[in-house]
mmCIF file with all atom_site columns, C-alpha atoms in Angstrom:
data_model
loop_
_atom_site.group_PDB
_atom_site.id
_atom_site.type_symbol
_atom_site.label_atom_id
_atom_site.label_alt_id
_atom_site.label_comp_id
_atom_site.label_asym_id
_atom_site.label_entity_id
_atom_site.label_seq_id
_atom_site.pdbx_PDB_ins_code
_atom_site.Cartn_x
_atom_site.Cartn_y
_atom_site.Cartn_z
_atom_site.occupancy
_atom_site.B_iso_or_equiv
_atom_site.pdbx_formal_charge
_atom_site.auth_seq_id
_atom_site.auth_comp_id
_atom_site.auth_asym_id
_atom_site.auth_atom_id
_atom_site.pdbx_PDB_model_num
ATOM 1   C CA . HIS X 1 1   ? -1.968  3.368   -16.006 1.00 0.00 ? 145 HIS X CA 1
ATOM 2   C CA . VAL X 1 2   ? -4.988  3.639   -18.004 1.00 0.00 ? 146 VAL X CA 1
ATOM 3   C CA . LEU X 1 3   ? -5.687  -0.106  -19.396 1.00 0.00 ? 147 LEU X CA 1
ATOM 4   C CA . PRO X 1 4   ? -5.842  -2.000  -15.909 1.00 0.00 ? 148 PRO X CA 1
ATOM 5   C CA . ALA X 1 5   ? -7.542  1.317   -14.586 1.00 0.00 ? 149 ALA X CA 1
ATOM 6   C CA . MET X 1 6   ? -10.238 1.258   -17.456 1.00 0.00 ? 150 MET X CA 1
ATOM 7   C CA . LEU X 1 7   ? -10.531 -2.636  -17.540 1.00 0.00 ? 151 LEU X CA 1
ATOM 8   C CA . ARG X 1 8   ? -11.458 -2.615  -13.868 1.00 0.00 ? 152 ARG X CA 1
ATOM 9   C CA . LYS X 1 9   ? -13.767 0.193   -14.162 1.00 0.00 ? 153 LYS X CA 1
ATOM 10  C CA . PHE X 1 10  ? -15.608 -1.415  -17.120 1.00 0.00 ? 154 PHE X CA 1
ATOM 11  C CA . HIS X 1 11  ? -15.711 -4.689  -14.989 1.00 0.00 ? 155 HIS X CA 1
ATOM 12  C CA . GLU X 1 12  ? -17.389 -3.013  -12.193 1.00 0.00 ? 156 GLU X CA 1
ATOM 13  C CA . ALA X 1 13  ? -19.920 -1.324  -14.087 1.00 0.00 ? 157 ALA X CA 1
ATOM 14  C CA . LYS X 1 14  ? -20.541 -4.920  -15.545 1.00 0.00 ? 158 LYS X CA 1
ATOM 15  C CA . ILE X 1 15  ? -21.468 -6.346  -12.358 1.00 0.00 ? 159 ILE X CA 1
ATOM 16  C CA . ASN X 1 16  ? -23.257 -3.012  -11.403 1.00 0.00 ? 160 ASN X CA 1
ATOM 17  C CA . LYS X 1 17  ? -26.213 -3.831  -13.834 1.00 0.00 ? 161 LYS X CA 1
ATOM 18  C CA . HIS X 1 18  ? -24.010 -2.320  -16.638 1.00 0.00 ? 162 HIS X CA 1
ATOM 19  C CA . SER X 1 19  ? -23.985 1.155   -15.365 1.00 0.00 ? 163 SER X CA 1
ATOM 20  C CA . ASP X 1 20  ? -22.244 4.206   -17.595 1.00 0.00 ? 164 ASP X CA 1
ATOM 21  C CA . VAL X 1 21  ? -18.849 4.179   -17.479 1.00 0.00 ? 165 VAL X CA 1
ATOM 22  C CA . THR X 1 22  ? -17.567 8.359   -16.914 1.00 0.00 ? 166 THR X CA 1
ATOM 23  C CA . LEU X 1 23  ? -13.674 8.638   -18.019 1.00 0.00 ? 167 LEU X CA 1
ATOM 24  C CA . TRP X 1 24  ? -11.495 11.413  -18.812 1.00 0.00 ? 168 TRP X CA 1
ATOM 25  C CA . GLY X 1 25  ? -10.774 13.610  -21.428 1.00 0.00 ? 169 GLY X CA 1
ATOM 26  C CA . SER X 1 26  ? -12.286 13.681  -25.159 1.00 0.00 ? 170 SER X CA 1
ATOM 27  C CA . GLY X 1 27  ? -10.902 10.277  -25.725 1.00 0.00 ? 171 GLY X CA 1
ATOM 28  C CA . THR X 1 28  ? -8.845  11.528  -28.873 1.00 0.00 ? 172 THR X CA 1
ATOM 29  C CA . PRO X 1 29  ? -4.871  10.996  -27.029 1.00 0.00 ? 173 PRO X CA 1
ATOM 30  C CA . MET X 1 30  ? -3.198  8.220   -28.541 1.00 0.00 ? 174 MET X CA 1
ATOM 31  C CA . ARG X 1 31  ? -1.389  5.832   -26.694 1.00 0.00 ? 175 ARG X CA 1
ATOM 32  C CA . GLU X 1 32  ? 0.907   2.334   -27.804 1.00 0.00 ? 176 GLU X CA 1
ATOM 33  C CA . PHE X 1 33  ? 0.704   -0.926  -25.787 1.00 0.00 ? 177 PHE X CA 1
ATOM 34  C CA . LEU X 1 34  ? 2.663   -4.095  -25.428 1.00 0.00 ? 178 LEU X CA 1
ATOM 35  C CA . PHE X 1 35  ? 2.024   -6.876  -24.158 1.00 0.00 ? 179 PHE X CA 1
ATOM 36  C CA . VAL X 1 36  ? 4.318   -8.227  -21.378 1.00 0.00 ? 180 VAL X CA 1
ATOM 37  C CA . ASP X 1 37  ? 4.694   -12.032 -23.323 1.00 0.00 ? 181 ASP X CA 1
ATOM 38  C CA . ASP X 1 38  ? 6.157   -9.766  -26.209 1.00 0.00 ? 182 ASP X CA 1
ATOM 39  C CA . LEU X 1 39  ? 8.515   -7.909  -24.042 1.00 0.00 ? 183 LEU X CA 1
ATOM 40  C CA . ALA X 1 40  ? 9.243   -11.119 -22.613 1.00 0.00 ? 184 ALA X CA 1
ATOM 41  C CA . GLN X 1 41  ? 10.434  -12.238 -25.962 1.00 0.00 ? 185 GLN X CA 1
ATOM 42  C CA . ALA X 1 42  ? 12.117  -9.632  -26.913 1.00 0.00 ? 186 ALA X CA 1
ATOM 43  C CA . VAL X 1 43  ? 14.470  -9.614  -23.641 1.00 0.00 ? 187 VAL X CA 1
ATOM 44  C CA . ILE X 1 44  ? 14.970  -13.164 -24.734 1.00 0.00 ? 188 ILE X CA 1
ATOM 45  C CA . TYR X 1 45  ? 15.858  -12.426 -28.679 1.00 0.00 ? 189 TYR X CA 1
ATOM 46  C CA . ALA X 1 46  ? 18.638  -9.781  -27.651 1.00 0.00 ? 190 ALA X CA 1
ATOM 47  C CA . LEU X 1 47  ? 19.920  -12.107 -25.262 1.00 0.00 ? 191 LEU X CA 1
ATOM 48  C CA . GLU X 1 48  ? 20.238  -15.328 -28.074 1.00 0.00 ? 192 GLU X CA 1
ATOM 49  C CA . ASN X 1 49  ? 21.359  -13.100 -30.801 1.00 0.00 ? 193 ASN X CA 1
ATOM 50  C CA . LYS X 1 50  ? 24.446  -10.899 -31.676 1.00 0.00 ? 194 LYS X CA 1
ATOM 51  C CA . LEU X 1 51  ? 22.761  -7.396  -32.166 1.00 0.00 ? 195 LEU X CA 1
ATOM 52  C CA . SER X 1 52  ? 24.680  -4.744  -33.635 1.00 0.00 ? 196 SER X CA 1
ATOM 53  C CA . ASP X 1 53  ? 23.827  -2.135  -30.920 1.00 0.00 ? 197 ASP X CA 1
ATOM 54  C CA . HIS X 1 54  ? 22.799  -2.670  -27.016 1.00 0.00 ? 198 HIS X CA 1
ATOM 55  C CA . LEU X 1 55  ? 20.383  -0.259  -26.676 1.00 0.00 ? 199 LEU X CA 1
ATOM 56  C CA . TYR X 1 56  ? 17.089  -0.607  -28.258 1.00 0.00 ? 200 TYR X CA 1
ATOM 57  C CA . ASN X 1 57  ? 13.021  0.608   -28.199 1.00 0.00 ? 201 ASN X CA 1
ATOM 58  C CA . VAL X 1 58  ? 10.620  -2.257  -27.550 1.00 0.00 ? 202 VAL X CA 1
ATOM 59  C CA . GLY X 1 59  ? 7.250   -1.676  -28.500 1.00 0.00 ? 203 GLY X CA 1
ATOM 60  C CA . SER X 1 60  ? 4.159   -2.580  -30.555 1.00 0.00 ? 204 SER X CA 1
ATOM 61  C CA . GLY X 1 61  ? 5.081   0.211   -32.851 1.00 0.00 ? 205 GLY X CA 1
ATOM 62  C CA . LYS X 1 62  ? 1.389   0.845   -33.216 1.00 0.00 ? 206 LYS X CA 1
ATOM 63  C CA . ASP X 1 63  ? -0.995  3.423   -31.080 1.00 0.00 ? 207 ASP X CA 1
ATOM 64  C CA . ILE X 1 64  ? -4.586  4.096   -30.813 1.00 0.00 ? 208 ILE X CA 1
ATOM 65  C CA . THR X 1 65  ? -6.904  6.480   -29.803 1.00 0.00 ? 209 THR X CA 1
ATOM 66  C CA . ILE X 1 66  ? -7.880  6.113   -25.761 1.00 0.00 ? 210 ILE X CA 1
ATOM 67  C CA . LYS X 1 67  ? -11.285 6.234   -27.049 1.00 0.00 ? 211 LYS X CA 1
ATOM 68  C CA . GLU X 1 68  ? -10.737 2.796   -29.246 1.00 0.00 ? 212 GLU X CA 1
ATOM 69  C CA . LEU X 1 69  ? -8.902  1.675   -25.963 1.00 0.00 ? 213 LEU X CA 1
ATOM 70  C CA . ALA X 1 70  ? -12.169 1.975   -23.643 1.00 0.00 ? 214 ALA X CA 1
ATOM 71  C CA . GLU X 1 71  ? -14.179 0.394   -26.845 1.00 0.00 ? 215 GLU X CA 1
ATOM 72  C CA . THR X 1 72  ? -11.788 -2.412  -26.977 1.00 0.00 ? 216 THR X CA 1
ATOM 73  C CA . ILE X 1 73  ? -11.969 -3.448  -23.080 1.00 0.00 ? 217 ILE X CA 1
ATOM 74  C CA . GLN X 1 74  ? -15.646 -2.565  -23.358 1.00 0.00 ? 218 GLN X CA 1
ATOM 75  C CA . LYS X 1 75  ? -16.099 -5.491  -25.631 1.00 0.00 ? 219 LYS X CA 1
ATOM 76  C CA . ALA X 1 76  ? -13.615 -7.676  -24.203 1.00 0.00 ? 220 ALA X CA 1
ATOM 77  C CA . VAL X 1 77  ? -15.342 -7.202  -20.448 1.00 0.00 ? 221 VAL X CA 1
ATOM 78  C CA . GLY X 1 78  ? -18.792 -7.874  -21.874 1.00 0.00 ? 222 GLY X CA 1
ATOM 79  C CA . HIS X 1 79  ? -19.991 -4.386  -20.530 1.00 0.00 ? 223 HIS X CA 1
ATOM 80  C CA . GLN X 1 80  ? -23.434 -3.108  -22.573 1.00 0.00 ? 224 GLN X CA 1
ATOM 81  C CA . GLY X 1 81  ? -23.811 0.536   -20.860 1.00 0.00 ? 225 GLY X CA 1
ATOM 82  C CA . GLU X 1 82  ? -22.691 4.006   -22.052 1.00 0.00 ? 226 GLU X CA 1
ATOM 83  C CA . ILE X 1 83  ? -19.109 5.119   -22.621 1.00 0.00 ? 227 ILE X CA 1
ATOM 84  C CA . ILE X 1 84  ? -19.217 9.255   -21.026 1.00 0.00 ? 228 ILE X CA 1
ATOM 85  C CA . TRP X 1 85  ? -16.163 11.260  -22.077 1.00 0.00 ? 229 TRP X CA 1
ATOM 86  C CA . ASP X 1 86  ? -16.050 13.996  -19.233 1.00 0.00 ? 230 ASP X CA 1
ATOM 87  C CA . SER X 1 87  ? -14.225 16.708  -21.684 1.00 0.00 ? 231 SER X CA 1
ATOM 88  C CA . SER X 1 88  ? -13.719 18.979  -18.590 1.00 0.00 ? 232 SER X CA 1
ATOM 89  C CA . LYS X 1 89  ? -11.093 16.872  -17.642 1.00 0.00 ? 233 LYS X CA 1
ATOM 90  C CA . PRO X 1 90  ? -7.622  16.944  -19.163 1.00 0.00 ? 234 PRO X CA 1
ATOM 91  C CA . ASP X 1 91  ? -6.312  14.714  -21.864 1.00 0.00 ? 235 ASP X CA 1
ATOM 92  C CA . GLY X 1 92  ? -2.927  14.780  -21.327 1.00 0.00 ? 236 GLY X CA 1
ATOM 93  C CA . THR X 1 93  ? 0.017   14.209  -23.537 1.00 0.00 ? 237 THR X CA 1
ATOM 94  C CA . PRO X 1 94  ? -1.466  13.692  -27.588 1.00 0.00 ? 238 PRO X CA 1
ATOM 95  C CA . ARG X 1 95  ? 0.693   10.881  -28.388 1.00 0.00 ? 239 ARG X CA 1
ATOM 96  C CA . LYS X 1 96  ? 3.332   8.277   -26.987 1.00 0.00 ? 240 LYS X CA 1
ATOM 97  C CA . LEU X 1 97  ? 4.680   5.813   -29.866 1.00 0.00 ? 241 LEU X CA 1
ATOM 98  C CA . LEU X 1 98  ? 7.933   4.547   -29.979 1.00 0.00 ? 242 LEU X CA 1
ATOM 99  C CA . ASP X 1 99  ? 10.305  4.061   -32.551 1.00 0.00 ? 243 ASP X CA 1
ATOM 100 C CA . THR X 1 100 ? 10.803  0.449   -32.926 1.00 0.00 ? 244 THR X CA 1
ATOM 101 C CA . GLY X 1 101 ? 12.660  0.286   -36.315 1.00 0.00 ? 245 GLY X CA 1
ATOM 102 C CA . PHE X 1 102 ? 15.874  -0.615  -34.937 1.00 0.00 ? 246 PHE X CA 1
ATOM 103 C CA . LEU X 1 103 ? 14.909  -3.506  -33.110 1.00 0.00 ? 247 LEU X CA 1
ATOM 104 C CA . ASN X 1 104 ? 12.465  -4.578  -36.201 1.00 0.00 ? 248 ASN X CA 1
ATOM 105 C CA . TYR X 1 105 ? 15.622  -4.078  -38.408 1.00 0.00 ? 249 TYR X CA 1
ATOM 106 C CA . GLU X 1 106 ? 17.276  -6.693  -36.073 1.00 0.00 ? 250 GLU X CA 1
ATOM 107 C CA . GLY X 1 107 ? 14.571  -9.690  -36.808 1.00 0.00 ? 251 GLY X CA 1
ATOM 108 C CA . TRP X 1 108 ? 12.148  -8.691  -33.669 1.00 0.00 ? 252 TRP X CA 1
ATOM 109 C CA . LYS X 1 109 ? 8.782   -7.905  -34.189 1.00 0.00 ? 253 LYS X CA 1
ATOM 110 C CA . SER X 1 110 ? 5.812   -8.029  -31.388 1.00 0.00 ? 254 SER X CA 1
ATOM 111 C CA . LYS X 1 111 ? 3.252   -10.945 -32.122 1.00 0.00 ? 255 LYS X CA 1
ATOM 112 C CA . ILE X 1 112 ? 0.123   -10.226 -29.389 1.00 0.00 ? 256 ILE X CA 1
ATOM 113 C CA . SER X 1 113 ? -2.380  -7.609  -31.291 1.00 0.00 ? 257 SER X CA 1
ATOM 114 C CA . LEU X 1 114 ? -3.903  -5.250  -28.680 1.00 0.00 ? 258 LEU X CA 1
ATOM 115 C CA . SER X 1 115 ? -7.164  -7.515  -28.509 1.00 0.00 ? 259 SER X CA 1
ATOM 116 C CA . GLN X 1 116 ? -5.589  -10.653 -27.997 1.00 0.00 ? 260 GLN X CA 1
ATOM 117 C CA . GLY X 1 117 ? -3.750  -9.459  -25.149 1.00 0.00 ? 261 GLY X CA 1
ATOM 118 C CA . ILE X 1 118 ? -6.773  -7.478  -23.384 1.00 0.00 ? 262 ILE X CA 1
ATOM 119 C CA . SER X 1 119 ? -8.869  -10.558 -23.552 1.00 0.00 ? 263 SER X CA 1
ATOM 120 C CA . LYS X 1 120 ? -6.378  -12.832 -22.076 1.00 0.00 ? 264 LYS X CA 1
ATOM 121 C CA . THR X 1 121 ? -5.503  -10.160 -19.165 1.00 0.00 ? 265 THR X CA 1
ATOM 122 C CA . TYR X 1 122 ? -9.442  -10.302 -18.560 1.00 0.00 ? 266 TYR X CA 1
ATOM 123 C CA . ASP X 1 123 ? -9.876  -13.320 -18.673 1.00 0.00 ? 267 ASP X CA 1
ATOM 124 C CA . GLU X 1 124 ? -6.928  -13.780 -16.123 1.00 0.00 ? 268 GLU X CA 1
ATOM 125 C CA . PHE X 1 125 ? -8.589  -10.828 -13.786 1.00 0.00 ? 269 PHE X CA 1
ATOM 126 C CA . ALA X 1 126 ? -12.026 -12.527 -13.738 1.00 0.00 ? 270 ALA X CA 1
ATOM 127 C CA . GLU X 1 127 ? -10.596 -15.823 -12.812 1.00 0.00 ? 271 GLU X CA 1
ATOM 128 C CA . ALA X 1 128 ? -8.795  -14.018 -10.079 1.00 0.00 ? 272 ALA X CA 1
ATOM 129 C CA . VAL X 1 129 ? -11.540 -12.905 -8.887  1.00 0.00 ? 273 VAL X CA 1
ATOM 130 C CA . GLU X 1 130 ? -13.863 -15.789 -8.753  1.00 0.00 ? 274 GLU X CA 1
ATOM 131 C CA . ASN X 1 131 ? -10.899 -17.602 -6.795  1.00 0.00 ? 275 ASN X CA 1
ATOM 132 C CA . ASN X 1 132 ? -9.977  -14.592 -4.539  1.00 0.00 ? 276 ASN X CA 1
ATOM 133 C CA . LYS X 1 133 ? -14.040 -14.083 -3.988  1.00 0.00 ? 277 LYS X CA 1
ATOM 134 C CA . HIS X 1 134 ? -14.467 -17.747 -2.838  1.00 0.00 ? 278 HIS X CA 1
ATOM 135 C CA . ASN X 1 135 ? -11.444 -18.018 -0.800  1.00 0.00 ? 279 ASN X CA 1
ATOM 136 C CA . LEU X 1 136 ? -12.430 -14.843 1.099   1.00 0.00 ? 280 LEU X CA 1
ATOM 137 C CA . LYS X 1 137 ? -15.754 -15.817 1.996   1.00 0.00 ? 281 LYS X CA 1
ATOM 138 C CA . ILE X 1 138 ? -14.428 -19.024 3.547   1.00 0.00 ? 282 ILE X CA 1
ATOM 139 C CA . GLU X 1 139 ? -11.904 -16.897 5.387   1.00 0.00 ? 283 GLU X CA 1
ATOM 140 C CA . LEU X 1 140 ? -14.823 -14.375 6.813   1.00 0.00 ? 284 LEU X CA 1
ATOM 141 C CA . GLU X 1 141 ? -16.649 -17.767 7.630   1.00 0.00 ? 285 GLU X CA 1
ATOM 142 C CA . ASN X 1 142 ? -14.402 -18.587 9.880   1.00 0.00 ? 286 ASN X CA 1
ATOM 143 C CA . LEU X 1 143 ? -13.770 -15.455 11.482  1.00 0.00 ? 287 LEU X CA 1
ATOM 144 C CA . ARG X 1 144 ? -17.496 -15.380 11.959  1.00 0.00 ? 288 ARG X CA 1
ATOM 145 C CA . ASN X 1 145 ? -17.279 -18.512 13.928  1.00 0.00 ? 289 ASN X CA 1
ATOM 146 C CA . ASP X 1 146 ? -14.607 -17.304 16.096  1.00 0.00 ? 290 ASP X CA 1
ATOM 147 C CA . GLY X 1 147 ? -17.154 -14.606 17.105  1.00 0.00 ? 291 GLY X CA 1
ATOM 148 C CA . PHE X 1 148 ? -16.202 -11.772 14.551  1.00 0.00 ? 292 PHE X CA 1
ATOM 149 C CA . LYS X 1 149 ? -18.839 -9.426  13.040  1.00 0.00 ? 293 LYS X CA 1
ATOM 150 C CA . VAL X 1 150 ? -17.880 -8.496  9.573   1.00 0.00 ? 294 VAL X CA 1
ATOM 151 C CA . ILE X 1 151 ? -18.459 -4.605  8.908   1.00 0.00 ? 295 ILE X CA 1
ATOM 152 C CA . GLY X 1 152 ? -18.525 -2.360  6.269   1.00 0.00 ? 296 GLY X CA 1
ATOM 153 C CA . TYR X 1 153 ? -17.247 1.070   6.377   1.00 0.00 ? 297 TYR X CA 1
ATOM 154 C CA . GLY X 1 154 ? -18.871 4.024   4.358   1.00 0.00 ? 298 GLY X CA 1
ATOM 155 C CA . ALA X 1 155 ? -20.854 3.784   0.977   1.00 0.00 ? 299 ALA X CA 1
ATOM 156 C CA . SER X 1 156 ? -17.127 4.504   -1.231  1.00 0.00 ? 300 SER X CA 1
ATOM 157 C CA . ALA X 1 157 ? -15.842 2.523   -3.787  1.00 0.00 ? 301 ALA X CA 1
ATOM 158 C CA . LYS X 1 158 ? -14.576 0.463   -1.344  1.00 0.00 ? 302 LYS X CA 1
ATOM 159 C CA . GLY X 1 159 ? -17.743 -0.486  0.120   1.00 0.00 ? 303 GLY X CA 1
ATOM 160 C CA . ASN X 1 160 ? -19.266 -1.017  -3.075  1.00 0.00 ? 304 ASN X CA 1
ATOM 161 C CA . THR X 1 161 ? -16.710 -3.964  -3.975  1.00 0.00 ? 305 THR X CA 1
ATOM 162 C CA . MET X 1 162 ? -17.031 -5.420  -1.395  1.00 0.00 ? 306 MET X CA 1
ATOM 163 C CA . LEU X 1 163 ? -20.489 -5.735  -1.815  1.00 0.00 ? 307 LEU X CA 1
ATOM 164 C CA . ASN X 1 164 ? -20.733 -6.272  -5.133  1.00 0.00 ? 308 ASN X CA 1
ATOM 165 C CA . HIS X 1 165 ? -17.676 -7.283  -6.527  1.00 0.00 ? 309 HIS X CA 1
ATOM 166 C CA . PHE X 1 166 ? -16.870 -9.656  -4.035  1.00 0.00 ? 310 PHE X CA 1
ATOM 167 C CA . GLU X 1 167 ? -20.389 -10.319 -2.804  1.00 0.00 ? 311 GLU X CA 1
ATOM 168 C CA . VAL X 1 168 ? -19.127 -10.221 0.857   1.00 0.00 ? 312 VAL X CA 1
ATOM 169 C CA . ASP X 1 169 ? -22.254 -10.517 3.698   1.00 0.00 ? 313 ASP X CA 1
ATOM 170 C CA . LEU X 1 170 ? -21.678 -7.744  6.213   1.00 0.00 ? 314 LEU X CA 1
ATOM 171 C CA . ASP X 1 171 ? -23.215 -7.869  9.410   1.00 0.00 ? 315 ASP X CA 1
ATOM 172 C CA . TYR X 1 172 ? -23.660 -4.424  9.293   1.00 0.00 ? 316 TYR X CA 1
ATOM 173 C CA . ILE X 1 173 ? -22.485 -1.248  8.293   1.00 0.00 ? 317 ILE X CA 1
ATOM 174 C CA . VAL X 1 174 ? -20.895 1.977   9.661   1.00 0.00 ? 318 VAL X CA 1
ATOM 175 C CA . ASP X 1 175 ? -21.998 4.926   7.943   1.00 0.00 ? 319 ASP X CA 1
ATOM 176 C CA . ASP X 1 176 ? -23.010 8.674   9.512   1.00 0.00 ? 320 ASP X CA 1
ATOM 177 C CA . ASN X 1 177 ? -25.372 9.220   6.591   1.00 0.00 ? 321 ASN X CA 1
ATOM 178 C CA . PRO X 1 178 ? -27.459 5.606   5.749   1.00 0.00 ? 322 PRO X CA 1
ATOM 179 C CA . MET X 1 179 ? -28.803 7.266   2.645   1.00 0.00 ? 323 MET X CA 1
ATOM 180 C CA . LYS X 1 180 ? -26.022 6.980   0.532   1.00 0.00 ? 324 LYS X CA 1
ATOM 181 C CA . TRP X 1 181 ? -26.128 3.200   0.903   1.00 0.00 ? 325 TRP X CA 1
ATOM 182 C CA . ASP X 1 182 ? -29.575 3.064   -0.793  1.00 0.00 ? 326 ASP X CA 1
ATOM 183 C CA . TYR X 1 183 ? -28.073 2.525   -4.086  1.00 0.00 ? 327 TYR X CA 1
ATOM 184 C CA . LEU X 1 184 ? -25.513 -0.142  -2.953  1.00 0.00 ? 328 LEU X CA 1
ATOM 185 C CA . THR X 1 185 ? -27.984 -2.310  -1.041  1.00 0.00 ? 329 THR X CA 1
ATOM 186 C CA . PRO X 1 186 ? -30.779 -2.919  -3.228  1.00 0.00 ? 330 PRO X CA 1
ATOM 187 C CA . GLY X 1 187 ? -33.153 -6.160  -1.817  1.00 0.00 ? 331 GLY X CA 1
ATOM 188 C CA . ARG X 1 188 ? -30.089 -6.863  0.762   1.00 0.00 ? 332 ARG X CA 1
ATOM 189 C CA . ASP X 1 189 ? -31.147 -6.521  4.553   1.00 0.00 ? 333 ASP X CA 1
ATOM 190 C CA . ILE X 1 190 ? -27.922 -4.815  6.251   1.00 0.00 ? 334 ILE X CA 1
ATOM 191 C CA . PRO X 1 191 ? -28.311 -3.230  9.423   1.00 0.00 ? 335 PRO X CA 1
ATOM 192 C CA . ILE X 1 192 ? -26.767 0.248   9.271   1.00 0.00 ? 336 ILE X CA 1
ATOM 193 C CA . ARG X 1 193 ? -25.255 1.659   12.397  1.00 0.00 ? 337 ARG X CA 1
ATOM 194 C CA . SER X 1 194 ? -23.657 5.129   13.674  1.00 0.00 ? 338 SER X CA 1
ATOM 195 C CA . PRO X 1 195 ? -19.872 5.248   14.144  1.00 0.00 ? 339 PRO X CA 1
ATOM 196 C CA . GLU X 1 196 ? -20.906 5.771   17.823  1.00 0.00 ? 340 GLU X CA 1
ATOM 197 C CA . ASP X 1 197 ? -21.847 2.141   17.759  1.00 0.00 ? 341 ASP X CA 1
ATOM 198 C CA . MET X 1 198 ? -18.722 0.715   16.972  1.00 0.00 ? 342 MET X CA 1
ATOM 199 C CA . LYS X 1 199 ? -17.146 1.690   20.603  1.00 0.00 ? 343 LYS X CA 1
ATOM 200 C CA . ASN X 1 200 ? -19.571 -0.539  22.385  1.00 0.00 ? 344 ASN X CA 1
ATOM 201 C CA . GLU X 1 201 ? -18.488 -3.397  19.592  1.00 0.00 ? 345 GLU X CA 1
ATOM 202 C CA . GLU X 1 202 ? -16.000 -5.921  21.231  1.00 0.00 ? 346 GLU X CA 1
ATOM 203 C CA . GLN X 1 203 ? -15.091 -8.142  18.313  1.00 0.00 ? 347 GLN X CA 1
ATOM 204 C CA . SER X 1 204 ? -15.305 -6.772  14.738  1.00 0.00 ? 348 SER X CA 1
ATOM 205 C CA . LEU X 1 205 ? -13.374 -7.246  11.411  1.00 0.00 ? 349 LEU X CA 1
ATOM 206 C CA . ALA X 1 206 ? -13.941 -3.789  8.937   1.00 0.00 ? 350 ALA X CA 1
ATOM 207 C CA . ILE X 1 207 ? -13.636 -4.194  5.284   1.00 0.00 ? 351 ILE X CA 1
#
């Protein structure tokens, strides 16, 4: 889970004016990663060849520190802010690495490097975000045409994502603490209402 979580963190920091990214721990634990296409090829290789055993570890056979992973993702995303390591948070297991020697001896090895896999994954992620953004805008516009209001609840990570990640045009924001929205809506004139106002709103779409 660490890789996709970092990918999203760096992407959202990038679109939020390259804000700093805070990560847990020291960055020293080591982890192994395998691109899904390599895993699929390993399965096909096992099916198409007569192997001497029935159980094998499938992996890249290489591990890197979490710090190196973060820097690789940062470069792929194009994030230009700082990486802050919160040493008050736990590191987790120092090292996780599979022994892939048996499968390597049988003739299979991974081919896709970590940097290649991350770049390909981010490109597909960014394309999906743009497609979803386009489709979401069309859907919300259709709902507005049907008389609905598009509102946002609270200055949460979800609210930040809807405003900045998907660039959703909100009709208004519902929050009992409007000050929390100051850093989310620079230059955007979005009315802020209290939760009590919702009681009088007949048609609304909360996001």
